[in-house]
Amino acid sequence: MNNRFVFKIAAAFAYTVFFISALASQVNEPELKSVSDTVEFINYVGPHARIDSLSAIKELGSSSGRIIARSRSSYMSAGDSGKYYVIHAVDPKEKGKLDADILFIGRNATVDHIVNLRRIISAYLSAAYNYSERDADTLAVFITVYNAVYRSNIDYFKSRYKNIVTKNLTEKNCGLSVRYDEWPGRSQIVIPLADVNGGLSTVDTSAISDKRVVESMKEDNDRNIDSRKQMVDIKEREADKASEQAQSAQKRATEEQKKLDEEKKKNEAAQREAEAAREKAEQNPNDKKAQSEAEKKEQAADEQQKKTDEQAERTKQAKDEASEAQARADKKETEAQQERKEIAKDQQEIIERDAANARAGAVYGMQLTDEKELLSGLVKVNSQTGEVIHASPVTFIRDRTYYPAGSGFIAIAGKNAGNGTVKLVILDSVNMEIIKESDETVSESSVLARDGKDYYCIIRDGNDWVLGKYDETLKLLLKSKVPLMQSSPVSVSDTAIVVTGTSGRIKLLAKNDLSELPPPQKK
C-alpha cells in the first residue's frame, strides 16, 4: 500500500538490499526527458518472505536483452509474458517517429521497489546494447521517470512513436504508475530508440535530462547529485565521440570534394566535346560519321553528368554527417557545462542546509504514511523549524510504535502482501534502514510492548499465535505455550503479563517463562 519512503521520480539509482523477485534498442534520451511535475514513487520497504539475490534480479532483464541483441534491426519479443517481457518494436520503413522497446510487467511479477525495477531495466540495456553498468544504471533512472510522467498519456506516445510501437500500448497502462502495487499487469514501460546499433549514443541524453526532469530530481533530499554527475559524464563522452565522428566525416567530406572537383572538370570537358560534336553534326547532316560521333559524345556527356551528380550527393552526405556530428558535440558539451554549474550550486546549498540543521539539532519521530492501515515511518526532524531532515525508507512500521534500542530503533514492520511479511526489525539511527529482522513472523495487528530491555509481541508458532519475548538484538528469549488472539493487547506489570486468549478471555503469563498463571483466587 502507501509506502511513503518515496523515491522522487528522478531519484538516484540507489544501491540497497533488494527484497523482491522481480525486465527492459537504444534509448532516445531526448524523448525521455520531457517531464513537468515532481513525482514520488511509492515502494514497499519492509521484511520479505523471500529475498532474491542481486544476480537473480538482474537476470530478469539481461536474459531478454541477450535475445534482442541477436537481431536489433528486427521486430521481436523476449521474456516471460506472465512476469517480465520486452517487445522490440522497430520499423525502418516508417520515418519521422521513434522506434521503442516496451517492457511489460506481467501479472505474476513481484517487483515492489523502484530500485529493483531500475536494476532490471539497467541489466536489459547492458545486455541488449552493450552499455556499461554505470551508464545503464543512470539511463534506467530517467526511463522510469519518463514513463511515470507520461503514464496513461496515449496521445503523447502516438504523437512521437511509430505505429509499430503504439499498437502495443493501451491508454490505461502505457507508461509506469508511481505505485508499486499497480505495476503487475498494468505497466508498459516505453524505452525510445534512436539507434538500434548499440553503444554510448544509443540513448539521447538531451531528451531525458531536460530542465523539467532535473528540477524533479532536485526535489530529492540529496538533489540527486550523483546521478546528475553521471549524466554529465555520459554527455561529455558523447561530445568527445561526436567530435571524433565530425573530424572523421570532415576528412571524408574533403576527400569527396576533391573527387567532385575532378568529376566536374571531366563533366565540363565532356559537355564541351558533346557540344562541339553536335555543332559539327548539324553543319554536316549527311555525314554519318559526324552524326555517330555526336551521339557517342552525347552519351559520354550524359554518363559523366550522372557520375558528377552521384559524386555531388556523396559529397553532400559527408558534409551533412560532419555538420550533424559537430552540432551534436557542441550541444552535449554545452549541456554538460551548464549542468556542472547547476550541480555546483546545488552542492553549496546542501552544505549550507546541512550546517543549519546541525546547528539547530534534531529529534526523531514518526510520520503517518497510511491512515487507513495506521502505518508510519521514522523521520529525523529539525528541532527548530520542524523540517524533515531525513525520512526512513521503511514506511510500513505498524502500531505507530518504536523504541530506541542500542544505537538504533526497534519496531514491528512489514505487510502481508505479495512477497512481503511482518517481522520485528532493528533500524539504524543514521539512515533509519532495516539492519536486522526477527526470524519469526509477527502478527500484522500485534502491539509492541517494552519492559526494560525486553520486548514483547505476538508471533506465529505453527498454526497458533503466541507471545514472544525478545532482547535488544532480536534474539527470541521465550515464547508462550498458550495460544492467543493475534490482536491481543500486551500489558506488562511488575508481576505478570496480561494478554487475551483465543477464547477472548484474559490470560496471565509469568514474566520469567511466559507460562500461564492460575487465575486469582476469589475472596
Short mmCIF file of C-alpha atoms in Angstrom, two decimals:
data_model
loop_
_atom_site.label_atom_id
_atom_site.label_comp_id
_atom_site.label_asym_id
_atom_site.label_seq_id
_atom_site.Cartn_x
_atom_site.Cartn_y
_atom_site.Cartn_z
CA MET A 1 0.00 0.00 0.00
CA ASN A 2 1.24 3.54 0.69
CA ASN A 3 4.92 3.22 1.20
CA ARG A 4 5.88 6.78 1.75
CA PHE A 5 9.57 6.06 1.71
CA VAL A 6 9.07 7.58 -1.63
CA PHE A 7 11.65 7.88 -4.29
CA LYS A 8 11.34 11.17 -6.16
CA ILE A 9 10.59 10.27 -9.70
CA ALA A 10 14.07 11.17 -10.67
CA ALA A 11 15.67 9.74 -7.57
CA ALA A 12 19.22 8.45 -7.78
CA PHE A 13 19.62 4.83 -8.69
CA ALA A 14 20.44 3.73 -5.16
CA TYR A 15 22.38 0.69 -4.12
CA THR A 16 20.48 -1.12 -1.38
CA VAL A 17 19.41 -4.56 -0.24
CA PHE A 18 16.79 -5.91 -2.59
CA PHE A 19 13.88 -7.87 -1.20
CA ILE A 20 11.99 -8.94 -4.28
CA SER A 21 11.62 -11.40 -7.06
CA ALA A 22 11.42 -9.08 -9.94
CA LEU A 23 12.81 -6.80 -17.10
CA ALA A 24 13.99 -3.68 -20.01
CA SER A 25 17.43 -0.82 -28.74
CA GLN A 26 18.81 2.19 -27.82
CA VAL A 27 17.10 4.79 -25.79
CA ASN A 28 16.24 8.12 -27.27
CA GLU A 29 17.24 10.29 -24.35
CA PRO A 30 15.76 13.47 -25.72
CA GLU A 31 12.36 11.83 -25.56
CA LEU A 32 12.96 10.54 -22.07
CA LYS A 33 13.39 13.99 -20.82
CA SER A 34 10.08 15.79 -21.03
CA VAL A 35 8.68 15.89 -17.52
CA SER A 36 6.84 18.56 -15.67
CA ASP A 37 5.80 17.76 -12.13
CA THR A 38 7.62 16.14 -9.28
CA VAL A 39 6.50 12.54 -8.86
CA GLU A 40 7.05 10.27 -5.90
CA PHE A 41 7.40 6.52 -6.29
CA ILE A 42 5.58 4.57 -3.62
CA ASN A 43 7.55 1.41 -2.81
CA TYR A 44 7.29 -1.47 -0.38
CA VAL A 45 10.16 -1.24 2.09
CA GLY A 46 9.95 -3.86 4.79
CA PRO A 47 10.55 -7.52 5.60
CA HIS A 48 10.07 -10.09 2.84
CA ALA A 49 9.08 -13.73 2.92
CA ARG A 50 11.79 -14.43 0.32
CA ILE A 51 14.87 -12.43 -0.58
CA ASP A 52 16.18 -12.80 -4.13
CA SER A 53 19.84 -12.27 -4.91
CA LEU A 54 21.00 -9.26 -6.87
CA SER A 55 22.19 -11.52 -9.69
CA ALA A 56 18.75 -13.16 -9.90
CA ILE A 57 17.05 -9.77 -10.14
CA LYS A 58 19.38 -8.54 -12.89
CA GLU A 59 18.99 -11.77 -14.85
CA LEU A 60 15.32 -10.88 -15.32
CA GLY A 61 16.46 -8.06 -17.58
CA SER A 62 19.66 -9.40 -19.08
CA SER A 63 18.03 -12.64 -20.26
CA SER A 64 15.70 -10.68 -22.54
CA GLY A 65 18.45 -8.27 -23.53
CA ARG A 66 20.62 -11.07 -24.86
CA ILE A 67 17.80 -12.25 -27.11
CA ILE A 68 17.12 -8.76 -28.50
CA ALA A 69 20.85 -8.25 -29.16
CA ARG A 70 20.81 -11.09 -31.70
CA SER A 71 18.69 -9.10 -34.17
CA ARG A 72 18.38 -5.46 -33.17
CA SER A 73 17.01 -4.37 -36.55
CA SER A 74 14.03 -6.75 -36.45
CA TYR A 75 10.69 -6.64 -34.66
CA MET A 76 10.73 -9.30 -31.95
CA SER A 77 9.86 -10.09 -28.34
CA ALA A 78 11.59 -11.78 -25.43
CA GLY A 79 10.84 -12.82 -21.85
CA ASP A 80 8.00 -14.34 -19.83
CA SER A 81 4.63 -12.72 -20.54
CA GLY A 82 3.47 -13.64 -17.03
CA LYS A 83 6.30 -11.75 -15.37
CA TYR A 84 8.67 -9.57 -17.40
CA TYR A 85 8.93 -9.35 -21.18
CA VAL A 86 10.00 -6.94 -23.90
CA ILE A 87 8.64 -6.08 -27.33
CA HIS A 88 11.37 -4.70 -29.58
CA ALA A 89 9.18 -2.50 -31.79
CA VAL A 90 11.21 -1.27 -34.77
CA ASP A 91 10.07 -0.38 -38.29
CA PRO A 92 12.72 1.04 -40.68
CA LYS A 93 10.05 1.83 -43.28
CA GLU A 94 8.26 4.46 -41.18
CA LYS A 95 10.20 7.70 -40.89
CA GLY A 96 9.90 10.75 -38.67
CA LYS A 97 8.94 8.97 -35.45
CA LEU A 98 10.64 6.79 -32.86
CA ASP A 99 11.12 3.07 -32.54
CA ALA A 100 10.97 1.71 -29.00
CA ASP A 101 11.43 -1.18 -26.66
CA ILE A 102 8.39 -1.77 -24.46
CA LEU A 103 8.94 -3.50 -21.12
CA PHE A 104 5.82 -5.17 -19.77
CA ILE A 105 5.45 -6.11 -16.10
CA GLY A 106 3.21 -9.18 -16.02
CA ARG A 107 0.54 -10.10 -13.51
CA ASN A 108 2.79 -12.60 -11.72
CA ALA A 109 5.71 -10.21 -11.26
CA THR A 110 6.73 -9.42 -7.68
CA VAL A 111 8.88 -6.32 -8.11
CA ASP A 112 7.80 -3.86 -5.42
CA HIS A 113 10.58 -1.28 -5.31
CA ILE A 114 11.71 1.22 -7.93
CA VAL A 115 15.35 0.40 -7.21
CA ASN A 116 14.87 -3.20 -8.25
CA LEU A 117 12.81 -2.24 -11.30
CA ARG A 118 15.65 0.03 -12.36
CA ARG A 119 18.12 -2.78 -11.90
CA ILE A 120 16.07 -4.94 -14.24
CA ILE A 121 15.98 -2.17 -16.86
CA SER A 122 19.69 -1.47 -16.41
CA ALA A 123 20.62 -5.11 -16.90
CA TYR A 124 18.45 -5.21 -20.02
CA LEU A 125 20.17 -2.18 -21.54
CA SER A 126 23.61 -3.61 -20.84
CA ALA A 127 22.79 -6.96 -22.42
CA ALA A 128 20.88 -5.58 -25.41
CA TYR A 129 23.03 -2.59 -26.32
CA ASN A 130 26.39 -3.03 -24.61
CA TYR A 131 26.01 -0.21 -22.12
CA SER A 132 28.34 -0.26 -19.14
CA GLU A 133 26.62 -1.00 -15.85
CA ARG A 134 27.22 2.55 -14.63
CA ASP A 135 25.73 4.17 -17.74
CA ALA A 136 22.80 1.74 -17.84
CA ASP A 137 22.03 2.49 -14.20
CA THR A 138 21.84 6.19 -14.98
CA LEU A 139 19.60 5.67 -18.00
CA ALA A 140 17.29 3.40 -16.02
CA VAL A 141 16.61 6.21 -13.55
CA PHE A 142 15.50 8.55 -16.32
CA ILE A 143 13.49 5.87 -18.13
CA THR A 144 11.35 5.23 -15.05
CA VAL A 145 10.89 8.96 -14.51
CA TYR A 146 9.89 9.48 -18.13
CA ASN A 147 7.32 6.70 -18.05
CA ALA A 148 5.80 7.85 -14.77
CA VAL A 149 5.40 11.38 -16.13
CA TYR A 150 3.60 10.17 -19.27
CA ARG A 151 1.58 7.47 -17.59
CA SER A 152 -1.70 6.86 -19.50
CA ASN A 153 -0.95 9.71 -21.94
CA ILE A 154 -1.59 7.69 -25.09
CA ASP A 155 -1.89 10.84 -27.24
CA TYR A 156 1.66 11.77 -26.28
CA PHE A 157 3.00 8.38 -27.30
CA LYS A 158 1.04 8.38 -30.57
CA SER A 159 2.44 11.79 -31.48
CA ARG A 160 6.05 10.68 -31.07
CA TYR A 161 6.25 6.94 -31.70
CA LYS A 162 5.80 4.81 -34.80
CA ASN A 163 2.63 2.84 -35.30
CA ILE A 164 4.50 -0.39 -34.61
CA VAL A 165 5.10 0.93 -31.09
CA THR A 166 1.74 2.45 -30.25
CA LYS A 167 -0.26 -0.55 -31.47
CA ASN A 168 1.25 -2.39 -28.47
CA LEU A 169 0.16 0.30 -25.98
CA THR A 170 -3.13 0.93 -24.21
CA GLU A 171 -4.30 4.22 -22.76
CA LYS A 172 -4.82 2.74 -19.32
CA ASN A 173 -1.46 1.00 -18.96
CA CYS A 174 1.06 2.90 -21.07
CA GLY A 175 3.93 4.21 -19.00
CA LEU A 176 4.56 3.43 -15.34
CA SER A 177 2.44 4.03 -12.25
CA VAL A 178 4.13 5.59 -9.24
CA ARG A 179 2.60 2.89 -7.02
CA TYR A 180 4.34 -0.47 -6.82
CA ASP A 181 1.03 -2.28 -6.24
CA GLU A 182 -0.20 -1.02 -9.64
CA TRP A 183 2.80 -2.35 -11.57
CA PRO A 184 1.89 -6.04 -12.10
CA GLY A 185 -0.25 -6.45 -15.21
CA ARG A 186 -0.59 -2.69 -15.66
CA SER A 187 2.80 -1.43 -16.86
CA GLN A 188 4.04 -0.71 -20.39
CA ILE A 189 7.42 0.95 -19.95
CA VAL A 190 8.43 2.67 -23.19
CA ILE A 191 12.15 2.99 -23.99
CA PRO A 192 12.56 5.30 -27.01
CA LEU A 193 15.15 4.11 -29.51
CA ALA A 194 17.30 6.49 -31.52
CA ASP A 195 19.84 3.98 -32.86
CA VAL A 196 19.46 0.24 -32.51
CA ASN A 197 23.11 -0.44 -33.28
CA GLY A 198 24.15 -0.28 -29.64
CA GLY A 199 26.76 1.76 -27.83
CA LEU A 200 27.09 5.01 -25.90
CA SER A 201 24.95 7.23 -28.13
CA THR A 202 22.07 4.82 -28.34
CA VAL A 203 20.28 6.99 -25.81
CA ASP A 204 19.56 10.63 -26.48
CA THR A 205 20.70 12.11 -23.19
CA SER A 206 19.49 15.59 -24.05
CA ALA A 207 15.88 14.42 -24.00
CA ILE A 208 15.94 12.57 -20.71
CA SER A 209 17.73 15.32 -18.84
CA ASP A 210 15.86 18.45 -19.80
CA LYS A 211 15.10 21.19 -17.30
CA ARG A 212 11.87 19.66 -16.02
CA VAL A 213 13.47 16.30 -15.32
CA VAL A 214 16.38 17.88 -13.49
CA GLU A 215 14.05 20.10 -11.47
CA SER A 216 12.17 16.97 -10.43
CA MET A 217 15.40 15.31 -9.38
CA LYS A 218 16.30 18.34 -7.29
CA GLU A 219 13.26 17.70 -5.11
CA ASP A 220 15.05 14.74 -3.57
CA ASN A 221 16.86 15.37 -0.30
CA ASP A 222 20.32 14.96 -1.83
CA ARG A 223 19.31 16.71 -5.10
CA ASN A 224 20.36 13.51 -6.89
CA ILE A 225 23.82 14.93 -7.25
CA ASP A 226 25.44 11.57 -8.04
CA SER A 227 23.01 10.64 -10.82
CA ARG A 228 23.27 14.07 -12.37
CA LYS A 229 27.06 13.93 -12.29
CA GLN A 230 26.93 10.57 -14.03
CA MET A 231 24.69 12.01 -16.73
CA VAL A 232 27.15 14.88 -17.24
CA ASP A 233 29.93 12.33 -17.61
CA ILE A 234 27.94 10.48 -20.28
CA LYS A 235 27.31 13.71 -22.16
CA GLU A 236 30.97 14.68 -22.09
CA ARG A 237 31.95 11.31 -23.51
CA GLU A 238 29.21 11.66 -26.12
CA ALA A 239 30.62 15.07 -27.04
CA ASP A 240 34.12 13.60 -27.43
CA LYS A 241 32.81 10.76 -29.57
CA ALA A 242 30.73 13.12 -31.72
CA SER A 243 33.77 15.37 -32.20
CA GLU A 244 35.78 12.40 -33.40
CA GLN A 245 32.96 11.45 -35.76
CA ALA A 246 32.80 15.04 -37.03
CA GLN A 247 36.53 15.10 -37.71
CA SER A 248 36.36 11.77 -39.50
CA ALA A 249 33.32 12.87 -41.51
CA GLN A 250 35.01 16.16 -42.38
CA LYS A 251 38.05 14.27 -43.62
CA ARG A 252 35.80 12.15 -45.82
CA ALA A 253 33.99 15.27 -46.99
CA THR A 254 37.28 16.86 -48.01
CA GLU A 255 38.25 13.75 -49.95
CA GLU A 256 34.83 13.57 -51.57
CA GLN A 257 35.05 17.26 -52.51
CA LYS A 258 38.36 16.63 -54.28
CA LYS A 259 36.73 13.81 -56.20
CA LEU A 260 33.79 16.06 -57.01
CA ASP A 261 36.11 18.77 -58.34
CA GLU A 262 37.74 16.21 -60.62
CA GLU A 263 34.37 14.93 -61.81
CA LYS A 264 33.23 18.48 -62.51
CA LYS A 265 36.31 19.08 -64.66
CA LYS A 266 35.63 15.87 -66.55
CA ASN A 267 31.99 16.84 -66.89
CA GLU A 268 32.84 20.26 -68.30
CA ALA A 269 35.21 18.66 -70.83
CA ALA A 270 32.61 16.04 -71.79
CA GLN A 271 29.94 18.70 -72.24
CA ARG A 272 32.27 20.80 -74.44
CA GLU A 273 33.13 17.77 -76.58
CA ALA A 274 29.45 16.86 -76.90
CA GLU A 275 28.55 20.42 -77.88
CA ALA A 276 31.33 20.54 -80.50
CA ALA A 277 30.22 17.18 -81.92
CA ARG A 278 26.59 18.38 -82.07
CA GLU A 279 27.58 21.54 -83.93
CA LYS A 280 29.66 19.55 -86.44
CA ALA A 281 26.80 17.10 -86.97
CA GLU A 282 24.36 19.95 -87.52
CA GLN A 283 26.71 21.51 -90.08
CA ASN A 284 27.10 18.18 -91.90
CA PRO A 285 23.67 16.49 -91.72
CA ASN A 286 24.63 13.95 -94.42
CA ASP A 287 27.89 12.97 -92.70
CA LYS A 288 27.01 9.67 -90.97
CA LYS A 289 30.35 9.56 -89.18
CA ALA A 290 29.74 13.03 -87.72
CA GLN A 291 26.25 12.01 -86.63
CA SER A 292 27.56 8.85 -84.96
CA GLU A 293 30.35 10.76 -83.23
CA ALA A 294 27.84 13.30 -81.90
CA GLU A 295 25.70 10.52 -80.42
CA LYS A 296 28.73 8.94 -78.73
CA LYS A 297 29.85 12.27 -77.26
CA GLU A 298 26.29 12.99 -76.08
CA GLN A 299 26.09 9.61 -74.38
CA ALA A 300 29.50 10.09 -72.80
CA ALA A 301 28.45 13.52 -71.53
CA ASP A 302 25.26 12.08 -70.02
CA GLU A 303 27.23 9.34 -68.27
CA GLN A 304 29.73 11.86 -66.94
CA GLN A 305 26.91 14.10 -65.73
CA LYS A 306 25.45 11.13 -63.87
CA LYS A 307 28.82 10.38 -62.26
CA THR A 308 29.17 14.02 -61.28
CA ASP A 309 25.68 14.10 -59.74
CA GLU A 310 26.37 10.91 -57.79
CA GLN A 311 29.67 12.29 -56.52
CA ALA A 312 27.94 15.53 -55.56
CA GLU A 313 25.42 13.53 -53.49
CA ARG A 314 28.21 11.60 -51.75
CA THR A 315 29.99 14.86 -51.00
CA LYS A 316 26.81 16.41 -49.60
CA GLN A 317 26.17 13.39 -47.38
CA ALA A 318 29.70 13.53 -46.00
CA LYS A 319 29.39 17.25 -45.29
CA ASP A 320 25.98 16.76 -43.67
CA GLU A 321 27.37 13.99 -41.46
CA ALA A 322 30.24 16.22 -40.38
CA SER A 323 27.90 19.11 -39.67
CA GLU A 324 25.42 16.96 -37.72
CA ALA A 325 28.17 15.30 -35.69
CA GLN A 326 29.71 18.64 -34.79
CA ALA A 327 26.29 20.00 -33.82
CA ARG A 328 25.78 17.01 -31.51
CA ALA A 329 29.20 17.53 -29.98
CA ASP A 330 28.56 21.22 -29.37
CA LYS A 331 25.13 20.53 -27.89
CA LYS A 332 26.35 17.83 -25.50
CA GLU A 333 29.30 19.95 -24.39
CA THR A 334 27.08 22.97 -23.75
CA GLU A 335 24.59 20.92 -21.75
CA ALA A 336 27.35 19.28 -19.71
CA GLN A 337 28.91 22.62 -18.82
CA GLN A 338 25.56 24.12 -17.81
CA GLU A 339 24.63 21.14 -15.67
CA ARG A 340 28.00 21.20 -13.93
CA LYS A 341 27.28 24.78 -12.89
CA GLU A 342 23.86 23.76 -11.55
CA ILE A 343 25.35 20.83 -9.66
CA ALA A 344 27.97 23.04 -8.04
CA LYS A 345 25.24 25.47 -6.97
CA ASP A 346 23.13 22.67 -5.50
CA GLN A 347 26.09 21.18 -3.66
CA GLN A 348 26.75 24.52 -1.99
CA GLU A 349 23.10 24.80 -0.96
CA ILE A 350 23.23 21.30 0.53
CA ILE A 351 26.31 22.21 2.55
CA GLU A 352 24.58 25.31 3.90
CA ARG A 353 21.38 23.41 4.65
CA ASP A 354 23.17 20.61 6.48
CA ALA A 355 25.16 23.12 8.50
CA ALA A 356 21.95 24.88 9.55
CA ASN A 357 20.36 21.58 10.54
CA ALA A 358 23.42 20.65 12.58
CA ARG A 359 23.27 23.94 14.46
CA ALA A 360 19.58 23.54 15.17
CA GLY A 361 19.77 19.96 16.38
CA ALA A 362 17.36 17.18 15.54
CA VAL A 363 14.71 14.98 17.08
CA TYR A 364 13.26 11.66 15.93
CA GLY A 365 9.59 11.00 15.50
CA MET A 366 7.01 9.16 13.41
CA GLN A 367 5.08 10.31 10.38
CA LEU A 368 1.78 8.68 9.42
CA THR A 369 2.11 7.14 5.95
CA ASP A 370 -1.19 5.26 5.67
CA GLU A 371 -4.09 6.42 7.79
CA LYS A 372 -6.34 3.54 6.78
CA GLU A 373 -3.89 0.85 7.88
CA LEU A 374 -2.22 3.04 10.52
CA LEU A 375 1.25 2.64 9.05
CA SER A 376 4.07 5.01 9.89
CA GLY A 377 7.67 5.85 9.10
CA LEU A 378 10.51 7.23 11.19
CA VAL A 379 11.66 10.77 10.48
CA LYS A 380 14.53 12.93 11.66
CA VAL A 381 13.30 16.50 12.15
CA ASN A 382 14.98 19.87 12.60
CA SER A 383 14.15 20.73 16.21
CA GLN A 384 13.71 24.44 15.44
CA THR A 385 11.91 24.52 12.10
CA GLY A 386 10.15 21.15 12.03
CA GLU A 387 11.63 20.48 8.59
CA VAL A 388 12.18 16.80 7.85
CA ILE A 389 15.93 16.27 7.62
CA HIS A 390 15.67 12.63 6.66
CA ALA A 391 12.81 10.17 6.24
CA SER A 392 13.23 6.45 6.75
CA PRO A 393 12.70 4.28 3.69
CA VAL A 394 10.76 1.93 5.96
CA THR A 395 7.23 3.31 5.89
CA PHE A 396 5.44 0.14 6.96
CA ILE A 397 6.03 0.46 10.71
CA ARG A 398 3.00 -0.94 12.48
CA ASP A 399 1.23 0.01 15.72
CA ARG A 400 2.68 3.57 15.47
CA THR A 401 5.29 2.43 17.99
CA TYR A 402 9.08 2.30 18.06
CA TYR A 403 11.66 2.17 20.82
CA PRO A 404 15.27 3.37 20.93
CA ALA A 405 17.49 0.33 21.44
CA GLY A 406 21.27 0.39 21.45
CA SER A 407 22.41 2.50 18.51
CA GLY A 408 19.14 2.10 16.63
CA PHE A 409 15.40 1.57 16.94
CA ILE A 410 13.16 -1.49 17.37
CA ALA A 411 9.74 -1.67 15.71
CA ILE A 412 7.29 -4.04 14.04
CA ALA A 413 7.33 -3.51 10.28
CA GLY A 414 6.04 -5.02 7.06
CA LYS A 415 2.93 -6.07 5.20
CA ASN A 416 1.40 -9.43 4.35
CA ALA A 417 1.03 -8.87 0.61
CA GLY A 418 2.90 -10.22 -2.39
CA ASN A 419 6.34 -11.21 -1.20
CA GLY A 420 6.07 -9.11 1.96
CA THR A 421 5.75 -10.27 5.54
CA VAL A 422 5.70 -8.74 9.04
CA LYS A 423 8.62 -9.03 11.46
CA LEU A 424 10.30 -7.36 14.37
CA VAL A 425 13.09 -5.18 13.00
CA ILE A 426 16.03 -3.01 14.05
CA LEU A 427 16.60 0.24 12.16
CA ASP A 428 19.90 2.11 12.29
CA SER A 429 19.84 5.67 13.65
CA VAL A 430 21.58 7.30 10.64
CA ASN A 431 19.64 6.18 7.56
CA MET A 432 16.84 4.51 9.53
CA GLU A 433 17.07 1.43 7.31
CA ILE A 434 16.45 -2.16 8.37
CA ILE A 435 19.68 -3.75 9.54
CA LYS A 436 18.21 -6.83 11.22
CA GLU A 437 14.96 -8.81 11.26
CA SER A 438 13.50 -11.39 13.59
CA ASP A 439 13.44 -14.97 12.38
CA GLU A 440 9.81 -15.26 13.43
CA THR A 441 6.76 -13.80 11.69
CA VAL A 442 4.87 -11.21 13.72
CA SER A 443 1.12 -10.66 13.69
CA GLU A 444 0.10 -7.77 11.44
CA SER A 445 -2.09 -6.45 14.26
CA SER A 446 0.37 -7.04 17.11
CA VAL A 447 1.30 -4.36 19.59
CA LEU A 448 4.92 -3.89 20.65
CA ALA A 449 5.46 -3.68 24.40
CA ARG A 450 8.69 -2.94 26.24
CA ASP A 451 9.76 -3.88 29.73
CA GLY A 452 13.27 -2.64 30.44
CA LYS A 453 15.44 -4.24 27.75
CA ASP A 454 12.84 -6.89 26.91
CA TYR A 455 10.36 -6.58 24.05
CA TYR A 456 7.05 -8.41 23.61
CA CYS A 457 4.88 -9.01 20.55
CA ILE A 458 2.51 -11.62 19.11
CA ILE A 459 4.33 -14.11 16.85
CA ARG A 460 3.43 -17.09 14.69
CA ASP A 461 4.08 -20.52 16.19
CA GLY A 462 2.92 -23.20 13.76
CA ASN A 463 -0.80 -22.58 13.32
CA ASP A 464 -1.08 -20.54 16.51
CA TRP A 465 -0.29 -17.05 17.64
CA VAL A 466 1.69 -16.78 20.87
CA LEU A 467 3.53 -14.15 22.89
CA GLY A 468 7.22 -13.77 22.05
CA LYS A 469 9.86 -12.19 24.28
CA TYR A 470 12.97 -10.65 22.62
CA ASP A 471 16.13 -8.92 23.71
CA GLU A 472 17.63 -5.80 22.06
CA THR A 473 19.38 -7.93 19.42
CA LEU A 474 16.08 -9.57 18.35
CA LYS A 475 17.06 -12.87 19.89
CA LEU A 476 13.92 -14.79 20.83
CA LEU A 477 14.24 -15.46 24.56
CA LEU A 478 10.87 -17.04 25.27
CA LYS A 479 7.51 -17.82 23.72
CA SER A 480 4.30 -18.72 25.46
CA LYS A 481 2.68 -22.09 25.13
CA VAL A 482 -0.72 -20.52 25.49
CA PRO A 483 -2.27 -19.63 22.09
CA LEU A 484 -3.54 -16.07 21.88
CA MET A 485 -5.65 -13.86 19.66
CA GLN A 486 -3.39 -12.31 17.04
CA SER A 487 -4.64 -8.84 18.02
CA SER A 488 -4.22 -9.45 21.73
CA PRO A 489 -3.21 -6.45 23.84
CA VAL A 490 0.00 -6.96 25.80
CA SER A 491 0.10 -5.33 29.24
CA VAL A 492 3.28 -5.81 31.26
CA SER A 493 3.16 -5.27 35.02
CA ASP A 494 5.68 -5.92 37.77
CA THR A 495 4.27 -9.37 38.45
CA ALA A 496 2.71 -10.67 35.23
CA ILE A 497 1.78 -10.06 31.63
CA VAL A 498 -1.90 -9.67 30.72
CA VAL A 499 -2.95 -10.99 27.30
CA THR A 500 -6.10 -12.27 25.58
CA GLY A 501 -6.53 -15.97 24.79
CA THR A 502 -8.19 -17.40 21.70
CA SER A 503 -11.47 -17.67 23.60
CA GLY A 504 -11.44 -13.96 24.28
CA ARG A 505 -10.75 -14.49 27.98
CA ILE A 506 -7.92 -12.83 29.86
CA LYS A 507 -4.74 -14.85 30.37
CA LEU A 508 -1.98 -14.12 32.88
CA LEU A 509 1.56 -15.11 31.92
CA ALA A 510 4.58 -15.34 34.19
CA LYS A 511 7.32 -12.90 33.24
CA ASN A 512 10.14 -15.36 33.89
CA ASP A 513 8.99 -18.12 31.50
CA LEU A 514 5.68 -16.94 29.92
CA SER A 515 3.86 -19.88 31.43
CA GLU A 516 0.18 -19.48 32.24
CA LEU A 517 -0.55 -18.41 35.77
CA PRO A 518 -3.59 -19.77 37.64
CA PRO A 519 -6.47 -17.29 37.88
CA PRO A 520 -6.56 -15.27 41.11
CA GLN A 521 -8.49 -16.85 43.99
CA LYS A 522 -11.90 -15.39 44.70
CA LYS A 523 -12.21 -13.89 48.15
#
